PDB file of C-alpha atoms in Angstrom:
ATOM      1  CA  UNK J   1      93.067  96.626  89.107  1.00 48.00           C
ATOM      2  CA  UNK J   2      93.331  96.527  92.869  1.00 47.00           C
ATOM      3  CA  UNK J   3      95.579  94.005  94.554  1.00 45.00           C
ATOM      4  CA  UNK J   4      93.625  93.332  97.716  1.00 46.00           C
ATOM      5  CA  UNK J   5      91.789  90.244  96.482  1.00 42.00           C
ATOM      6  CA  UNK J   6      92.081  87.142  94.356  1.00 54.00           C
ATOM      7  CA  UNK J   7      90.070  88.923  91.666  1.00 51.00           C
ATOM      8  CA  UNK J   8      93.254  90.819  90.778  1.00 53.00           C
ATOM      9  CA  UNK J   9      94.997  87.604  89.793  1.00 56.00           C
ATOM     10  CA  UNK J  10      92.024  86.533  87.699  1.00 56.00           C
ATOM     11  CA  UNK J  11      92.442  89.724  85.616  1.00 56.00           C
ATOM     12  CA  UNK J  12      96.037  88.964  84.633  1.00 68.00           C
ATOM     13  CA  UNK J  13      95.241  87.102  81.376  1.00 64.00           C
ATOM     14  CA  UNK J  14      93.447  90.115  79.869  1.00 90.00           C
ATOM     15  CA  UNK J  15      96.618  92.236  79.891  1.00 95.00           C
ATOM     16  CA  UNK J  16      98.316  92.862  76.539  1.00 96.00           C
ATOM     17  CA  UNK J  17     101.953  91.837  76.801  1.00 96.00           C
ATOM     18  CA  UNK J  18     104.426  92.624  74.013  1.00 97.00           C
ATOM     19  CA  UNK J  19     106.059  90.000  71.762  1.00 97.00           C
ATOM     20  CA  UNK J  20     108.552  89.229  74.554  1.00 96.00           C
ATOM     21  CA  UNK J  21     105.790  88.682  77.100  1.00 96.00           C
ATOM     22  CA  UNK J  22     106.457  91.990  78.862  1.00 97.00           C
ATOM     23  CA  UNK J  23     104.326  94.948  79.875  1.00 98.00           C
ATOM     24  CA  UNK J  24     105.699  98.373  80.922  1.00 99.00           C
ATOM     25  CA  UNK J  25     105.099  99.237  84.563  1.00 99.00           C
ATOM     26  CA  UNK J  26     105.346 102.865  85.671  1.00 99.00           C
ATOM     27  CA  UNK J  27     105.975 103.171  89.411  1.00 99.00           C
ATOM     28  CA  UNK J  28     104.369 106.122  91.205  1.00 99.00           C
ATOM     29  CA  UNK J  29     104.871 107.202  94.813  1.00 99.00           C
ATOM     30  CA  UNK J  30     101.525 106.622  96.523  1.00 99.00           C
ATOM     31  CA  UNK J  31     101.946 109.617  98.834  1.00 98.00           C
ATOM     32  CA  UNK J  32     103.422 112.302  96.551  1.00 98.00           C
ATOM     33  CA  UNK J  33     102.229 111.021  93.142  1.00 98.00           C
ATOM     34  CA  UNK J  34     105.792 111.482  91.825  1.00 98.00           C
ATOM     35  CA  UNK J  35     106.834 109.095  89.060  1.00 99.00           C
ATOM     36  CA  UNK J  36     109.705 107.014  90.413  1.00 98.00           C
ATOM     37  CA  UNK J  37     110.755 104.634  87.653  1.00 98.00           C
ATOM     38  CA  UNK J  38     109.793 102.502  84.688  1.00 98.00           C
ATOM     39  CA  UNK J  39     110.311  98.755  84.664  1.00 98.00           C
ATOM     40  CA  UNK J  40     108.946  95.767  82.798  1.00 98.00           C
ATOM     41  CA  UNK J  41     106.874  92.918  84.149  1.00 98.00           C
ATOM     42  CA  UNK J  42     105.865  89.565  82.786  1.00 97.00           C
ATOM     43  CA  UNK J  43     102.939  87.553  84.137  1.00 96.00           C
ATOM     44  CA  UNK J  44     105.085  85.822  86.764  1.00 97.00           C
ATOM     45  CA  UNK J  45     106.726  89.021  88.075  1.00 97.00           C
ATOM     46  CA  UNK J  46     103.263  90.541  88.355  1.00 97.00           C
ATOM     47  CA  UNK J  47     102.101  87.510  90.342  1.00 97.00           C
ATOM     48  CA  UNK J  48     105.183  87.765  92.592  1.00 97.00           C
ATOM     49  CA  UNK J  49     104.447  91.455  93.158  1.00 98.00           C
ATOM     50  CA  UNK J  50     100.887  90.642  94.196  1.00 97.00           C
ATOM     51  CA  UNK J  51     101.987  87.768  96.445  1.00 97.00           C
ATOM     52  CA  UNK J  52     104.938  89.467  98.185  1.00 97.00           C
ATOM     53  CA  UNK J  53     103.509  93.018  98.127  1.00 98.00           C
ATOM     54  CA  UNK J  54     106.966  94.140  96.944  1.00 98.00           C
ATOM     55  CA  UNK J  55     107.369  95.421  93.390  1.00 99.00           C
ATOM     56  CA  UNK J  56     109.116  92.804  91.259  1.00 98.00           C
ATOM     57  CA  UNK J  57     110.198  93.220  87.645  1.00 98.00           C
ATOM     58  CA  UNK J  58     111.650  91.096  84.880  1.00 97.00           C
ATOM     59  CA  UNK J  59     115.186  92.316  84.169  1.00 93.00           C
ATOM     60  CA  UNK J  60     115.614  92.444  80.411  1.00 93.00           C
ATOM     61  CA  UNK J  61     119.404  92.730  80.681  1.00 92.00           C
ATOM     62  CA  UNK J  62     119.960  89.993  83.277  1.00 92.00           C
ATOM     63  CA  UNK J  63     117.036  87.817  82.166  1.00 92.00           C
ATOM     64  CA  UNK J  64     115.884  87.220  85.740  1.00 92.00           C
ATOM     65  CA  UNK J  65     113.306  88.372  88.266  1.00 96.00           C
ATOM     66  CA  UNK J  66     114.279  91.442  90.219  1.00 94.00           C
ATOM     67  CA  UNK J  67     112.539  92.602  93.376  1.00 97.00           C
ATOM     68  CA  UNK J  68     113.390  96.290  93.610  1.00 94.00           C
ATOM     69  CA  UNK J  69     115.535  96.922  96.681  1.00 92.00           C
ATOM     70  CA  UNK J  70     116.238  93.252  97.363  1.00 91.00           C
ATOM     71  CA  UNK J  71     119.949  94.007  97.724  1.00 91.00           C
ATOM     72  CA  UNK J  72     119.929  97.654  98.858  1.00 92.00           C
ATOM     73  CA  UNK J  73     116.894  97.492 101.130  1.00 94.00           C
ATOM     74  CA  UNK J  74     115.243 100.305  99.141  1.00 96.00           C
ATOM     75  CA  UNK J  75     112.121  98.289  98.396  1.00 98.00           C
ATOM     76  CA  UNK J  76     108.915  99.484  96.792  1.00 98.00           C
ATOM     77  CA  UNK J  77     105.985  98.379  98.949  1.00 98.00           C
ATOM     78  CA  UNK J  78     102.953  97.713  96.772  1.00 99.00           C
ATOM     79  CA  UNK J  79      99.786  99.739  97.352  1.00 99.00           C
ATOM     80  CA  UNK J  80      97.809  99.295  94.125  1.00 97.00           C
ATOM     81  CA  UNK J  81      98.144  98.403  90.458  1.00 98.00           C
ATOM     82  CA  UNK J  82      96.103 100.033  87.727  1.00 97.00           C
ATOM     83  CA  UNK J  83      95.907  99.175  84.050  1.00 96.00           C
ATOM     84  CA  UNK J  84      95.584 101.744  81.283  1.00 96.00           C
ATOM     85  CA  UNK J  85      92.686 101.980  78.830  1.00 96.00           C
ATOM     86  CA  UNK J  86      94.434  99.761  76.268  1.00 96.00           C
ATOM     87  CA  UNK J  87      95.499  97.231  78.960  1.00 96.00           C
ATOM     88  CA  UNK J  88      99.067  97.380  77.618  1.00 97.00           C
ATOM     89  CA  UNK J  89     100.690  99.366  80.448  1.00 98.00           C
ATOM     90  CA  UNK J  90     100.521  99.325  84.239  1.00 98.00           C
ATOM     91  CA  UNK J  91     100.654 102.049  86.864  1.00 99.00           C
ATOM     92  CA  UNK J  92     102.102 100.629  90.066  1.00 99.00           C
ATOM     93  CA  UNK J  93     101.426 102.747  93.142  1.00 99.00           C
ATOM     94  CA  UNK J  94     103.940 102.034  95.872  1.00 99.00           C
ATOM     95  CA  UNK J  95     105.549 103.324  99.038  1.00 99.00           C
ATOM     96  CA  UNK J  96     109.299 103.724  98.461  1.00 98.00           C
ATOM     97  CA  UNK J  97     111.572 102.748 101.333  1.00 98.00           C
ATOM     98  CA  UNK J  98     114.612 104.802 100.395  1.00 97.00           C
ATOM     99  CA  UNK J  99     115.781 106.153  97.044  1.00 97.00           C
ATOM    100  CA  UNK J 100     114.382 104.389  93.989  1.00 97.00           C
ATOM    101  CA  UNK J 101     117.158 105.118  91.489  1.00 95.00           C
ATOM    102  CA  UNK J 102     120.422 103.181  91.549  1.00 92.00           C
ATOM    103  CA  UNK J 103     122.195 106.582  91.509  1.00 94.00           C
ATOM    104  CA  UNK J 104     120.792 107.341  94.961  1.00 95.00           C
ATOM    105  CA  UNK J 105     118.182 109.767  93.666  1.00 96.00           C
ATOM    106  CA  UNK J 106     114.622 109.519  94.884  1.00 97.00           C
ATOM    107  CA  UNK J 107     113.351 109.062  91.308  1.00 98.00           C
ATOM    108  CA  UNK J 108     114.976 107.781  88.134  1.00 97.00           C
ATOM    109  CA  UNK J 109     113.478 110.837  86.393  1.00 96.00           C
ATOM    110  CA  UNK J 110     115.722 113.468  87.966  1.00 95.00           C
ATOM    111  CA  UNK J 111     117.392 114.797  84.789  1.00 94.00           C
ATOM    112  CA  UNK J 112     115.943 117.286  82.346  1.00 93.00           C
ATOM    113  CA  UNK J 113     116.060 116.246  78.687  1.00 92.00           C
ATOM    114  CA  UNK J 114     118.600 119.006  78.005  1.00 90.00           C
ATOM    115  CA  UNK J 115     120.956 117.593  80.669  1.00 79.00           C
ATOM    116  CA  UNK J 116     121.668 114.527  78.525  1.00 66.00           C
TER     117      UNK J 116
END
C-alpha cells in the first residue's frame, strides 16, 4: 500500500486488526533496510501517519496516540507502508531523524537474544 494518494486511505478497511483494534507495524529504515522498531497502530493512528507523514502509533500502555519523536525530535518520516499477505501486519518504511530507540540506540533491536 503506497501512501502517495487517496487510494491508500480507501484500503484501510481491508486490514485485519486484532480484537483490540490494533495491527502490528514493523518500522524499517528506507535507506539501510534495517529494522528499527515494532509498534501498534489502529485505524486512526494509521490515518494520522498518512496525513502528517510522520509515523504515529497507538500506545497500549498510555492508551493514547504517539507520534514517534514528538518529544525528542527523533521522528520517523514516512516513505511507504506495505501490508503483508494476510493483511494483518504492516511494514512501515521511514527515514529516521535520530536514534529510534528510547535508549539512544539507532534500532530497538540492538540486543542479541542471549544478552537478555
